[in-house]
Each structure stands twice: as structure tokens, then as C-alpha cells.
Amino acid sequence: DLKSNSIRRLPEFPSPIPNLIHFNLQGNKLKSVPVLPFPILTKIDFTGNSIKTIDPSAFAQIVTLRTLRLSQNQIKRINADTFTGLKNLKRLYLDQNQIKFVDPLAWKDLELVHKLDLSENQLKKTNSFENCLPSLKILNLGSNNIEKLDALDVFKPFEKLEELNVTNNPVNSEDEYRLCIIDSLPQLKKVEDEEVTQEDRDSAKEFVQQKKAEEEEQKRQEAEARRLEEEEEELERRRRAEEEEEQNEQNKDKGGDEDGEQEEDEEDDLD
């Protein structure tokens, strides 16, 4: 246990440390995570450091790791090789960082992770979650920058997902957003830390159906308004064309009268 010791960097390990199972590095001043040679480690805690970078394949030698805590650091991006080798990891905590970007390949080895906490970051997009994390049950995306409900559609294939938290995101301004999530992701048992009841599911279904009906009616009205506007424009075009044609006829008739008067004047001059 090396908790709260003002450690600024970890030393280079010339050889694996074979007997270490738990490694507590909370509350130090680490700025990076080097490659860690702990072959039987099951839990490591970096909470409350100043970590900004994680070396490529830093955890690749810890195939036994079950819990990884990187909360309360200064991580801004998760690269494709950040979690390489963590095939037995079950719990991953990345909350209270500054994460804006996650490489779509970052989760490729995390086939057993069932809890992932990404709350209090700066994520806007969820496309990194496509075709990954097959064992995920609990996902916390609270206090990020997710704006649209359709950003959560990526989780529809997550058959084992039971709990989802997106509190304190811009998407919360959507009308009855929780009901929309319940309807879109019927596998969920808890949304925003509240149990999903059968009444919630019935209300969600009714609300979404009503919302779709209202949207379809609005589209119909907009289409009708466009049709009427196009008809009015066509009528106006025809009216202008008719006026122009009538004006041309008048000009033609006027021109013929002037020619006739000119011929009469010429005949008078000859007389």
C-alpha cells in the first residue's frame, strides 16, 4: 500500500514482481503509467493522481487484473492500445477525468468487463462503443456532453446491459428522455439509478407512440404547407406569364397602329 506518499513517478522494473496481488497508489502525484510487470496482480488503484498519459500496453503483462481504477486524474484520451491484454478485467473506473476521445479499438480486449464508469468527463460521442464490451452490465456516462438521444442507440445490441446512467448531460433537456431510453433499450433494469418498473415500460411505450404520432402529424402539416406554397408560387408564375403575354399583345397592337398612322402621314405629304 503506497497510498498518499507524494510519489511522482514509478521506477522502471527490470524484472516482474511475482507475488504482488493488490497495488494501492491512491493520492500520489503520478503523471504517467509505465509498463507494469505484475503477473498475478488482480487490483490496482491510481485514484487521485495527476495522470495524463498511459504508456502503450502499460497493462499488457497483468493478464490477471480484475479491477482497474484510474479515477480523478487528468486523462484526456484513451488510445487503441491503452488496455491491451486486459482480457480478464471486470471493473474499469475512468470517472472524473477530462476524456474527450476514445479510440474505437480501446475496448477490444475487454470482453469480461461488466462495469464501466466514465462519468464526469467530456465525451460527446458514443461511436467508440460499437461492437465491443459483450459482458457489460453497468455503464455510467453521467456528467458528460452527450446531446442527442440517438447517440444511445449504439447500446441496442448490448444484450447484457442492465444499468445506464446519463444524468447531467445536455440530452437531459429532451422531453421525457428517461422514458425514451427505456423504450429504446428494453434490456435495461435501471436508468438514472432508478429501477425500471412495468409502469415505466408502459408509460415509455405510450409516450413514444404519441411522440411519433405528433412528429408524423407535424411532417404532414409541413408537407401540406409546402404543397400550398408551391401551388401559390405556380399560380403567381402563371399570372405573371399571362400579364406579360397580355402586355406583349398590347405593345404589338400599339405598334401596328403607329405604323398605320405613319403610312397615312407619308401619303398626305406626297399629295
CSV table of C-alpha atoms in Angstrom, one decimal:
chain,number,residue,atom,x,y,z
A,1,ASP,CA,0.0,0.0,0.0
A,2,LEU,CA,1.7,3.2,-1.2
A,3,LYS,CA,-1.3,5.5,-0.7
A,4,SER,CA,-0.7,9.2,-0.3
A,5,ASN,CA,3.1,9.3,-0.4
A,6,SER,CA,3.6,12.1,-2.9
A,7,ILE,CA,5.1,9.6,-5.4
A,8,ARG,CA,5.8,11.5,-8.7
A,9,ARG,CA,6.9,8.5,-10.9
A,10,LEU,CA,7.2,4.8,-10.7
A,11,PRO,CA,10.6,3.3,-11.3
A,12,GLU,CA,11.5,1.1,-14.2
A,13,PHE,CA,11.0,-2.6,-13.2
A,14,PRO,CA,13.9,-4.7,-14.5
A,15,SER,CA,12.0,-7.9,-13.9
A,16,PRO,CA,8.5,-9.0,-13.0
A,17,ILE,CA,7.3,-8.8,-9.4
A,18,PRO,CA,5.7,-12.2,-9.0
A,19,ASN,CA,3.8,-12.0,-5.7
A,20,LEU,CA,2.0,-8.7,-5.7
A,21,ILE,CA,-1.8,-9.1,-5.8
A,22,HIS,CA,-3.1,-5.6,-4.8
A,23,PHE,CA,-1.4,-2.3,-5.5
A,24,ASN,CA,-2.7,0.9,-4.0
A,25,LEU,CA,-1.3,4.1,-5.4
A,26,GLN,CA,-4.1,6.5,-4.5
A,27,GLY,CA,-3.5,10.1,-3.8
A,28,ASN,CA,0.0,10.4,-5.1
A,29,LYS,CA,1.4,12.8,-7.8
A,30,LEU,CA,2.0,10.4,-10.7
A,31,LYS,CA,1.7,11.9,-14.1
A,32,SER,CA,2.0,8.8,-16.2
A,33,VAL,CA,1.6,5.0,-16.0
A,34,PRO,CA,4.6,2.9,-17.3
A,35,VAL,CA,4.6,-0.7,-18.3
A,36,LEU,CA,3.8,-2.7,-15.2
A,37,PRO,CA,5.3,-6.2,-14.7
A,38,PHE,CA,2.9,-7.7,-12.2
A,39,PRO,CA,1.9,-11.1,-13.5
A,40,ILE,CA,-0.6,-12.1,-10.8
A,41,LEU,CA,-2.0,-8.6,-9.8
A,42,THR,CA,-5.8,-8.6,-9.5
A,43,LYS,CA,-6.4,-5.0,-8.4
A,44,ILE,CA,-4.6,-1.7,-8.9
A,45,ASP,CA,-5.8,1.8,-7.8
A,46,PHE,CA,-4.4,5.1,-9.3
A,47,THR,CA,-7.3,7.2,-8.0
A,48,GLY,CA,-6.4,10.9,-7.2
A,49,ASN,CA,-3.2,11.3,-9.1
A,50,SER,CA,-2.3,13.7,-11.9
A,51,ILE,CA,-2.0,11.0,-14.6
A,52,LYS,CA,-2.2,12.4,-18.2
A,53,THR,CA,-0.6,9.6,-20.2
A,54,ILE,CA,-0.6,5.8,-20.1
A,55,ASP,CA,2.2,4.1,-21.9
A,56,PRO,CA,1.2,1.8,-24.8
A,57,SER,CA,0.4,-1.7,-23.4
A,58,ALA,CA,1.1,-0.5,-19.9
A,59,PHE,CA,-1.1,-3.3,-18.5
A,60,ALA,CA,-0.4,-5.9,-21.1
A,61,GLN,CA,1.6,-8.1,-18.7
A,62,ILE,CA,-1.1,-8.1,-16.0
A,63,VAL,CA,-3.4,-10.7,-17.6
A,64,THR,CA,-4.9,-11.5,-14.1
A,65,LEU,CA,-6.1,-7.9,-13.4
A,66,ARG,CA,-9.8,-7.8,-12.4
A,67,THR,CA,-10.2,-4.2,-11.2
A,68,LEU,CA,-8.5,-1.1,-12.6
A,69,ARG,CA,-9.2,2.4,-11.0
A,70,LEU,CA,-8.0,5.5,-12.9
A,71,SER,CA,-10.5,7.9,-11.3
A,72,GLN,CA,-9.7,11.6,-10.5
A,73,ASN,CA,-6.9,12.1,-12.9
A,74,GLN,CA,-6.2,14.3,-16.0
A,75,ILE,CA,-6.6,11.7,-18.8
A,76,LYS,CA,-7.9,13.4,-22.0
A,77,ARG,CA,-7.9,10.4,-24.4
A,78,ILE,CA,-8.0,6.7,-24.4
A,79,ASN,CA,-5.8,5.2,-27.2
A,80,ALA,CA,-6.2,1.9,-29.0
A,81,ASP,CA,-3.5,0.2,-27.0
A,82,THR,CA,-4.3,1.6,-23.6
A,83,PHE,CA,-6.0,-1.5,-22.3
A,84,THR,CA,-4.2,-4.1,-24.4
A,85,GLY,CA,-4.1,-7.5,-22.8
A,86,LEU,CA,-6.7,-7.0,-20.1
A,87,LYS,CA,-8.8,-10.0,-21.1
A,88,ASN,CA,-9.8,-10.8,-17.5
A,89,LEU,CA,-10.7,-7.3,-16.4
A,90,LYS,CA,-14.2,-6.9,-14.9
A,91,ARG,CA,-14.3,-3.4,-13.5
A,92,LEU,CA,-12.9,-0.3,-15.0
A,93,TYR,CA,-13.2,3.2,-13.4
A,94,LEU,CA,-12.3,6.2,-15.6
A,95,ASP,CA,-14.6,8.8,-13.9
A,96,GLN,CA,-13.5,12.3,-13.0
A,97,ASN,CA,-11.0,12.8,-15.8
A,98,GLN,CA,-11.0,15.0,-18.9
A,99,ILE,CA,-11.7,12.4,-21.5
A,100,LYS,CA,-12.8,13.8,-24.9
A,101,PHE,CA,-11.8,10.9,-27.2
A,102,VAL,CA,-11.9,7.2,-27.0
A,103,ASP,CA,-10.4,5.1,-29.9
A,104,PRO,CA,-12.9,2.6,-31.1
A,105,LEU,CA,-10.3,-0.2,-30.6
A,106,ALA,CA,-9.6,0.8,-27.0
A,107,TRP,CA,-12.2,-1.8,-25.7
A,108,LYS,CA,-11.1,-4.6,-28.0
A,109,ASP,CA,-9.7,-6.9,-25.2
A,110,LEU,CA,-12.2,-6.1,-22.5
A,111,GLU,CA,-14.5,-9.0,-23.2
A,112,LEU,CA,-15.3,-9.6,-19.5
A,113,VAL,CA,-15.8,-6.1,-18.3
A,114,HIS,CA,-19.2,-5.8,-16.7
A,115,LYS,CA,-18.9,-2.4,-15.0
A,116,LEU,CA,-17.5,0.8,-16.7
A,117,ASP,CA,-17.6,4.2,-15.1
A,118,LEU,CA,-16.9,7.1,-17.5
A,119,SER,CA,-18.8,9.8,-15.5
A,120,GLU,CA,-17.6,13.3,-15.2
A,121,ASN,CA,-15.7,13.5,-18.4
A,122,GLN,CA,-16.1,15.5,-21.6
A,123,LEU,CA,-17.5,12.8,-24.0
A,124,LYS,CA,-19.8,14.0,-26.8
A,125,LYS,CA,-19.9,10.9,-29.0
A,126,THR,CA,-20.5,7.2,-28.3
A,127,ASN,CA,-19.3,5.7,-31.6
A,128,SER,CA,-16.4,4.0,-29.8
A,129,PHE,CA,-18.9,1.6,-28.2
A,130,GLU,CA,-19.8,-0.2,-31.5
A,131,ASN,CA,-19.2,-4.0,-31.5
A,132,CYS,CA,-17.4,-4.2,-28.1
A,133,LEU,CA,-17.8,-5.0,-24.4
A,134,PRO,CA,-20.0,-8.1,-24.8
A,135,SER,CA,-20.3,-8.6,-21.0
A,136,LEU,CA,-21.1,-5.0,-20.0
A,137,LYS,CA,-23.9,-4.7,-17.4
A,138,ILE,CA,-23.4,-1.3,-15.7
A,139,LEU,CA,-22.4,1.8,-17.6
A,140,ASN,CA,-22.1,5.3,-16.1
A,141,LEU,CA,-21.9,8.2,-18.6
A,142,GLY,CA,-23.2,10.8,-16.2
A,143,SER,CA,-21.9,14.4,-16.4
A,144,ASN,CA,-20.6,14.3,-19.9
A,145,ASN,CA,-21.5,16.3,-23.0
A,146,ILE,CA,-23.9,13.8,-24.8
A,147,GLU,CA,-26.5,15.9,-26.6
A,148,LYS,CA,-28.8,13.6,-28.6
A,149,LEU,CA,-30.8,10.6,-27.6
A,150,ASP,CA,-29.9,8.7,-30.8
A,151,ALA,CA,-26.3,8.7,-29.5
A,152,LEU,CA,-27.5,6.0,-27.1
A,153,ASP,CA,-28.8,3.7,-30.0
A,154,VAL,CA,-25.3,2.3,-30.1
A,155,PHE,CA,-26.2,0.3,-27.0
A,156,LYS,CA,-29.1,-1.5,-28.5
A,157,PRO,CA,-27.0,-4.7,-29.3
A,158,PHE,CA,-25.8,-4.8,-25.6
A,159,GLU,CA,-27.9,-7.7,-24.5
A,160,LYS,CA,-26.4,-7.8,-21.0
A,161,LEU,CA,-26.6,-4.1,-20.3
A,162,GLU,CA,-28.8,-3.6,-17.2
A,163,GLU,CA,-27.9,-0.2,-15.8
A,164,LEU,CA,-27.3,3.0,-17.6
A,165,ASN,CA,-26.7,6.5,-16.2
A,166,VAL,CA,-26.7,9.6,-18.3
A,167,THR,CA,-27.6,12.2,-15.7
A,168,ASN,CA,-26.2,15.7,-16.1
A,169,ASN,CA,-25.8,15.6,-19.9
A,170,PRO,CA,-27.3,18.0,-22.4
A,171,VAL,CA,-29.6,15.1,-23.5
A,172,ASN,CA,-31.5,15.5,-20.3
A,173,SER,CA,-33.3,18.5,-21.8
A,174,GLU,CA,-35.1,16.2,-24.2
A,175,ASP,CA,-38.8,15.8,-23.3
A,176,GLU,CA,-39.2,12.7,-21.1
A,177,TYR,CA,-35.7,11.5,-22.0
A,178,ARG,CA,-35.8,8.7,-19.4
A,179,LEU,CA,-38.9,7.2,-20.9
A,180,CYS,CA,-37.3,7.4,-24.4
A,181,ILE,CA,-34.2,5.5,-23.1
A,182,ILE,CA,-36.4,2.8,-21.5
A,183,ASP,CA,-38.3,2.3,-24.8
A,184,SER,CA,-35.2,2.3,-26.9
A,185,LEU,CA,-33.2,-0.1,-24.6
A,186,PRO,CA,-35.7,-2.5,-23.2
A,187,GLN,CA,-33.0,-4.7,-21.7
A,188,LEU,CA,-32.3,-2.1,-19.0
A,189,LYS,CA,-33.4,-2.8,-15.5
A,190,LYS,CA,-32.2,0.5,-14.0
A,191,VAL,CA,-32.0,4.0,-15.6
A,192,GLU,CA,-30.5,7.0,-13.8
A,193,ASP,CA,-30.2,4.9,-10.6
A,194,GLU,CA,-33.9,4.2,-10.6
A,195,GLU,CA,-35.4,0.7,-11.1
A,196,VAL,CA,-37.4,0.3,-14.3
A,197,THR,CA,-40.9,-0.8,-13.4
A,198,GLN,CA,-43.6,-2.3,-15.7
A,199,GLU,CA,-45.4,1.0,-15.3
A,200,ASP,CA,-42.3,2.8,-16.6
A,201,ARG,CA,-42.3,0.5,-19.6
A,202,ASP,CA,-46.0,1.1,-20.3
A,203,SER,CA,-45.6,4.8,-20.0
A,204,ALA,CA,-42.5,4.8,-22.2
A,205,LYS,CA,-44.3,2.9,-24.9
A,206,GLU,CA,-47.3,5.2,-24.8
A,207,PHE,CA,-45.2,8.3,-24.7
A,208,VAL,CA,-43.0,7.2,-27.7
A,209,GLN,CA,-46.1,6.2,-29.7
A,210,GLN,CA,-47.7,9.6,-29.0
A,211,LYS,CA,-44.4,11.4,-29.8
A,212,LYS,CA,-44.2,9.5,-33.2
A,213,ALA,CA,-47.8,10.3,-34.0
A,214,GLU,CA,-47.2,14.0,-33.2
A,215,GLU,CA,-44.0,14.0,-35.3
A,216,GLU,CA,-45.8,12.4,-38.2
A,217,GLU,CA,-48.7,14.9,-38.0
A,218,GLN,CA,-46.1,17.7,-37.9
A,219,LYS,CA,-44.4,16.3,-41.0
A,220,ARG,CA,-47.8,16.0,-42.7
A,221,GLN,CA,-48.7,19.6,-41.9
A,222,GLU,CA,-45.3,20.8,-43.1
A,223,ALA,CA,-45.7,18.8,-46.4
A,224,GLU,CA,-49.2,20.3,-46.8
A,225,ALA,CA,-47.8,23.8,-46.2
A,226,ARG,CA,-45.1,23.2,-48.8
A,227,ARG,CA,-47.6,22.0,-51.3
A,228,LEU,CA,-49.8,25.0,-50.8
A,229,GLU,CA,-46.8,27.3,-51.1
A,230,GLU,CA,-45.7,25.6,-54.3
A,231,GLU,CA,-49.3,25.9,-55.7
A,232,GLU,CA,-49.3,29.6,-54.8
A,233,GLU,CA,-45.9,30.1,-56.5
A,234,GLU,CA,-47.2,28.3,-59.6
A,235,LEU,CA,-50.3,30.4,-59.7
A,236,GLU,CA,-48.2,33.5,-59.3
A,237,ARG,CA,-45.9,32.4,-62.1
A,238,ARG,CA,-48.8,31.8,-64.4
A,239,ARG,CA,-50.4,35.1,-63.5
A,240,ARG,CA,-47.2,36.9,-64.3
A,241,ALA,CA,-46.8,35.0,-67.6
A,242,GLU,CA,-50.3,35.9,-68.6
A,243,GLU,CA,-49.7,39.6,-67.7
A,244,GLU,CA,-46.5,39.6,-69.7
A,245,GLU,CA,-48.2,37.9,-72.7
A,246,GLU,CA,-51.1,40.4,-72.5
A,247,GLN,CA,-48.6,43.3,-72.3
A,248,ASN,CA,-46.8,42.0,-75.3
A,249,GLU,CA,-50.0,41.8,-77.3
A,250,GLN,CA,-50.9,45.3,-76.3
A,251,ASN,CA,-47.5,46.5,-77.4
A,252,LYS,CA,-47.9,44.7,-80.7
A,253,ASP,CA,-51.3,46.2,-81.3
A,254,LYS,CA,-50.0,49.7,-80.4
A,255,GLY,CA,-47.0,49.2,-82.7
A,256,GLY,CA,-49.4,48.3,-85.6
A,257,ASP,CA,-51.5,51.4,-85.1
A,258,GLU,CA,-48.4,53.6,-85.0
A,259,ASP,CA,-47.2,52.1,-88.3
A,260,GLY,CA,-50.6,52.7,-89.9
A,261,GLU,CA,-50.6,56.4,-88.8
A,262,GLN,CA,-47.1,56.8,-90.2
A,263,GLU,CA,-48.2,55.5,-93.6
A,264,GLU,CA,-51.1,57.9,-93.7
A,265,ASP,CA,-48.8,60.8,-92.9
A,266,GLU,CA,-46.5,59.8,-95.7
A,267,GLU,CA,-49.4,59.7,-98.2
A,268,ASP,CA,-50.6,63.2,-97.1
A,269,ASP,CA,-47.0,64.5,-97.7
A,270,LEU,CA,-47.0,63.1,-101.2
A,271,ASP,CA,-50.3,64.8,-102.1
